[in-house]
Coordinates of C-alpha atoms and ligand atoms in Angstrom, one line a residue:
M4 CA 0.0 0.0 0.0
Q5 CA 2.9 2.4 0.5
N6 CA 3.7 2.5 -3.2
M7 CA 0.2 3.6 -4.0
R8 CA -0.1 7.4 -4.8
V9 CA -3.5 8.7 -4.0
F10 CA -5.5 11.9 -4.2
D11 CA -8.0 12.3 -1.3
T12 CA -10.4 14.7 -3.0
H13 CA -12.5 15.6 0.0
A14 CA -11.2 15.9 3.6
H15 CA -12.1 18.4 6.3
Y16 CA -8.8 19.2 8.1
D17 CA -10.4 22.5 9.4
S18 CA -12.6 20.3 11.6
G19 CA -12.3 20.5 15.4
A20 CA -11.5 16.8 15.4
F21 CA -8.0 17.7 14.2
N22 CA -7.4 20.5 16.8
A23 CA -4.9 18.5 18.8
D24 CA -2.7 17.4 15.9
R25 CA -3.8 19.0 12.6
L26 CA -0.3 20.0 11.3
E27 CA 1.3 16.7 12.3
V28 CA -1.4 14.7 10.6
L29 CA -1.1 16.7 7.4
A30 CA 2.7 16.6 7.5
S31 CA 2.6 12.8 7.7
M32 CA 0.6 12.3 4.5
P33 CA 3.4 12.1 1.9
E34 CA 5.0 9.2 3.7
Q35 CA 1.7 7.4 3.7
G36 CA 1.4 7.7 -0.1
V37 CA -1.0 10.6 -0.2
E38 CA 0.0 12.8 -3.0
L39 CA -2.8 15.4 -3.0
I40 CA -5.6 16.5 -0.7
L41 CA -8.5 18.8 -1.4
N42 CA -10.1 20.5 1.7
P43 CA -13.5 21.9 1.0
G44 CA -15.1 24.7 3.2
C45 CA -18.5 24.5 4.9
E46 CA -18.9 28.2 5.7
L47 CA -16.7 31.3 5.7
E48 CA -14.5 30.4 8.7
S49 CA -13.8 26.9 7.5
S50 CA -13.2 28.1 3.9
R51 CA -10.6 30.5 5.3
T52 CA -8.9 27.7 7.2
A53 CA -9.0 25.5 4.1
V54 CA -7.1 28.3 2.2
S55 CA -4.6 28.8 5.0
L56 CA -3.9 25.0 5.1
A57 CA -3.4 25.0 1.3
E58 CA -0.9 27.9 1.7
R59 CA 1.0 25.9 4.3
F60 CA 1.2 22.5 2.6
P61 CA 2.2 22.2 -1.1
Y62 CA 0.0 19.1 -1.6
V63 CA -3.1 20.6 0.0
Y64 CA -5.7 22.5 -2.2
A65 CA -8.9 24.2 -1.1
A66 CA -12.5 24.7 -2.1
V67 CA -14.7 27.5 -0.6
G68 CA -18.4 27.4 -0.1
F69 CA -21.4 27.1 2.2
H70 CA -22.6 23.5 3.1
P71 CA -26.4 23.3 3.2
S72 CA -26.3 22.4 6.9
D73 CA -24.2 25.5 7.7
C74 CA -25.8 28.0 5.3
G75 CA -28.2 29.8 7.7
E76 CA -26.1 33.0 7.7
F77 CA -25.6 33.1 4.0
S78 CA -26.2 36.6 2.5
D79 CA -25.2 38.8 -0.5
A80 CA -22.1 39.7 1.5
S81 CA -21.2 35.9 1.6
V82 CA -21.1 35.8 -2.2
E83 CA -18.5 38.6 -2.2
E84 CA -16.4 37.0 0.5
L85 CA -16.4 33.7 -1.4
R86 CA -15.5 35.5 -4.6
Q87 CA -12.5 37.1 -2.8
L88 CA -11.4 33.8 -1.3
A89 CA -11.7 32.0 -4.6
A90 CA -9.2 34.4 -6.2
H91 CA -6.5 32.5 -4.4
P92 CA -4.6 30.2 -6.9
K93 CA -4.9 27.2 -4.6
V94 CA -8.7 27.4 -4.5
K95 CA -9.9 24.9 -7.1
A96 CA -13.6 24.6 -6.7
I97 CA -16.8 26.0 -5.0
G98 CA -17.8 23.5 -2.3
E99 CA -19.1 21.9 -0.5
I100 CA -22.5 23.1 -1.6
G101 CA -25.9 21.4 -2.1
L102 CA -28.9 20.2 -0.3
D103 CA -29.3 18.3 3.0
Y104 CA -32.9 17.3 3.9
Y105 CA -31.8 14.7 6.5
W106 CA -31.3 17.0 9.5
K107 CA -34.6 18.5 10.7
E108 CA -32.7 21.5 12.2
N109 CA -31.2 22.5 8.9
P110 CA -32.3 25.8 7.2
P111 CA -35.6 25.5 5.3
H112 CA -35.4 23.6 2.0
E113 CA -36.3 26.7 0.0
F114 CA -33.5 28.7 1.6
Q115 CA -31.0 25.8 0.9
Q116 CA -32.1 25.8 -2.7
A117 CA -31.6 29.5 -3.1
V118 CA -28.1 29.4 -1.6
F119 CA -27.3 26.4 -3.8
H120 CA -28.4 28.4 -6.9
R121 CA -26.3 31.4 -5.9
Q122 CA -23.2 29.4 -5.4
L123 CA -23.7 27.5 -8.7
D124 CA -23.9 31.0 -10.4
L125 CA -20.7 32.0 -8.7
A126 CA -18.9 28.9 -9.9
E127 CA -20.1 29.6 -13.4
E128 CA -18.9 33.2 -13.1
L129 CA -15.5 32.1 -11.9
G130 CA -15.1 29.1 -14.2
L131 CA -14.7 26.7 -11.3
P132 CA -16.2 23.3 -10.8
V133 CA -18.4 22.5 -7.8
I134 CA -18.4 19.9 -5.0
V135 CA -22.0 18.8 -4.3
H136 CA -23.4 17.4 -1.1
D137 CA -26.8 15.7 -1.6
R138 CA -28.3 14.0 1.4
E139 CA -31.9 12.8 1.0
A140 CA -32.6 15.5 -1.6
H141 CA -31.8 13.6 -4.8
Q142 CA -34.6 14.9 -6.9
D143 CA -34.3 18.6 -6.0
C144 CA -30.6 18.4 -6.2
L145 CA -30.5 17.0 -9.7
Q146 CA -33.2 19.4 -10.9
I147 CA -31.1 22.4 -9.7
V148 CA -27.9 21.0 -11.3
R149 CA -29.8 20.7 -14.6
Q150 CA -30.7 24.4 -14.4
H151 CA -26.9 25.2 -14.5
P152 CA -25.7 23.5 -17.7
N153 CA -22.5 25.5 -17.8
V154 CA -21.3 24.3 -14.4
T155 CA -19.7 20.9 -14.0
G156 CA -19.0 19.2 -10.7
V157 CA -18.6 16.2 -8.6
Y158 CA -21.3 14.5 -6.4
H159 CA -19.2 13.8 -3.3
C160 CA -20.0 10.6 -1.3
Y161 CA -22.4 9.5 -4.0
S162 CA -25.5 7.9 -2.5
G163 CA -28.0 8.2 -5.4
S164 CA -29.4 5.6 -7.8
L165 CA -27.8 4.1 -10.8
E166 CA -30.3 5.9 -13.0
D167 CA -29.3 9.3 -11.6
A168 CA -25.6 8.3 -12.0
K169 CA -26.3 7.7 -15.7
T170 CA -27.9 11.1 -16.0
L171 CA -25.0 12.9 -14.2
V172 CA -22.4 11.1 -16.4
K173 CA -24.3 12.3 -19.5
L174 CA -24.2 15.9 -18.0
G175 CA -20.4 15.6 -17.7
W176 CA -20.2 15.2 -14.0
M177 CA -17.9 13.1 -11.7
L178 CA -19.0 10.9 -8.8
S179 CA -16.7 10.3 -5.8
F180 CA -16.8 7.6 -3.1
T181 CA -15.9 7.4 0.5
G182 CA -15.3 4.7 3.1
V183 CA -19.0 4.0 2.9
V184 CA -18.2 1.6 0.0
T185 CA -16.5 -0.7 2.6
Y186 CA -19.6 -1.0 4.8
K187 CA -21.9 -4.0 4.8
N188 CA -24.9 -2.0 3.3
A189 CA -22.9 -0.6 0.4
R190 CA -24.6 -2.8 -2.3
K191 CA -26.3 0.2 -4.1
S192 CA -23.0 2.2 -4.3
L193 CA -21.1 -0.9 -5.6
E194 CA -23.7 -1.3 -8.4
V195 CA -23.1 2.3 -9.4
I196 CA -19.4 1.8 -9.4
E197 CA -19.7 -1.4 -11.4
W198 CA -21.4 0.6 -14.2
L199 CA -19.5 3.9 -13.9
P200 CA -16.7 4.6 -16.4
M201 CA -13.3 4.7 -14.7
D202 CA -12.7 8.3 -15.9
R203 CA -15.7 9.6 -13.8
I204 CA -14.6 8.2 -10.5
M205 CA -12.8 10.0 -7.7
I206 CA -12.0 8.8 -4.2
E207 CA -12.1 10.6 -0.9
T208 CA -12.3 10.1 2.9
D209 CA -14.6 12.9 4.0
S210 CA -12.3 13.0 7.0
P211 CA -12.8 13.1 10.0
Y212 CA -16.1 11.2 9.1
L213 CA -17.0 8.0 7.3
T214 CA -13.9 6.0 8.3
P215 CA -13.6 2.8 6.2
E216 CA -13.6 -0.7 7.6
P217 CA -11.8 -2.1 9.5
F218 CA -11.3 1.3 11.3
R219 CA -15.0 2.3 11.4
G220 CA -15.7 4.3 14.6
K221 CA -12.2 5.9 14.7
R222 CA -11.3 9.3 13.4
N223 CA -10.7 9.2 9.6
D224 CA -7.7 10.7 7.8
S225 CA -6.4 10.7 4.2
G226 CA -4.0 7.8 5.0
K227 CA -7.0 5.5 4.9
V228 CA -8.2 6.5 1.4
H229 CA -6.4 3.5 -0.1
L230 CA -9.1 1.3 1.5
V231 CA -11.6 3.0 -0.8
A232 CA -9.3 2.4 -3.8
E233 CA -9.1 -1.3 -2.8
T234 CA -12.9 -1.8 -2.7
I235 CA -13.3 -0.1 -6.1
A236 CA -10.5 -2.2 -7.5
R237 CA -12.3 -5.4 -6.4
V238 CA -15.5 -4.3 -8.1
K239 CA -13.7 -3.2 -11.3
G240 CA -11.3 -6.1 -11.6
L241 CA -8.3 -3.8 -11.5
S242 CA -5.4 -3.6 -9.1
P243 CA -5.6 -1.0 -6.2
E244 CA -2.6 0.7 -7.7
E245 CA -4.4 1.2 -11.0
V246 CA -7.4 2.6 -9.3
A247 CA -5.2 4.9 -7.2
Q248 CA -3.4 6.1 -10.3
I249 CA -6.5 6.6 -12.5
T250 CA -8.4 8.5 -9.7
L251 CA -5.4 10.6 -9.0
E252 CA -5.3 11.7 -12.7
N253 CA -9.0 12.2 -12.7
G254 CA -8.8 14.5 -9.7
K255 CA -5.9 16.5 -11.1
R256 CA -7.8 17.0 -14.4
F257 CA -11.1 17.8 -12.7
F258 CA -9.6 20.3 -10.2
N259 CA -7.2 21.7 -12.8
I260 CA -4.1 20.9 -10.7
Q261 CA -0.8 21.1 -12.5
E262 CA 2.2 19.2 -11.1
D263 CA 4.4 22.3 -11.5
M264 CA 2.1 24.2 -9.1
K265 CA 3.3 22.1 -6.2
Ligands
LIG28 NI1 -17.7 16.9 3.4

């Protein structure tokens, strides 16, 4: 596993779960075979932290945006703040954005939808891809995405149907997968992966959450993303190294990361 070079395309190192050892954990990633990490933001403060971590580590990149669960304070001023943050050369996407109907205490659905639209418009204006979070909102999420045909993106931690996956691939989108694919109830995700063309797949940890088996229950970090590659490799009949390499290239292409920027 140490000769695998992987791109963890979604990890939250701004999370409080890393307060005790954030810099040490990130510094240890190259020796664990992690070549690149993308840290998305969930509101302004975490977006700022994502950018500052990207400034500190050559292999860390950032996305900025308001997560649907954290978008209650979103306003016109937020759009301007995101626009300014996104001017940083290591900001490679708007995210994570989307809809989350799972948590009852989240902002109202209509408000989440309006914030999602505004951030998709911003992505189009800036020529950046988006990172989408869709939890229990598949129909509305896809409908909104379709209304922004000039924006492309990735559905992170894809949990939708095979039919929706086919639609998203037609629209030019990517799907990314977490440690959830290693869980016992992953059958639906594995069916999607079985069908999905390899050039549309990215891998991620969603650290500190969604820790893959056999470490489920512990804090997640990018060093465990190879377990996601191993599961995808089994489904696709490829070696884990091949999946790591292809998803690394996919991520670099999708986020427009050039080697010489490191
Ligand atoms: Ni996330």
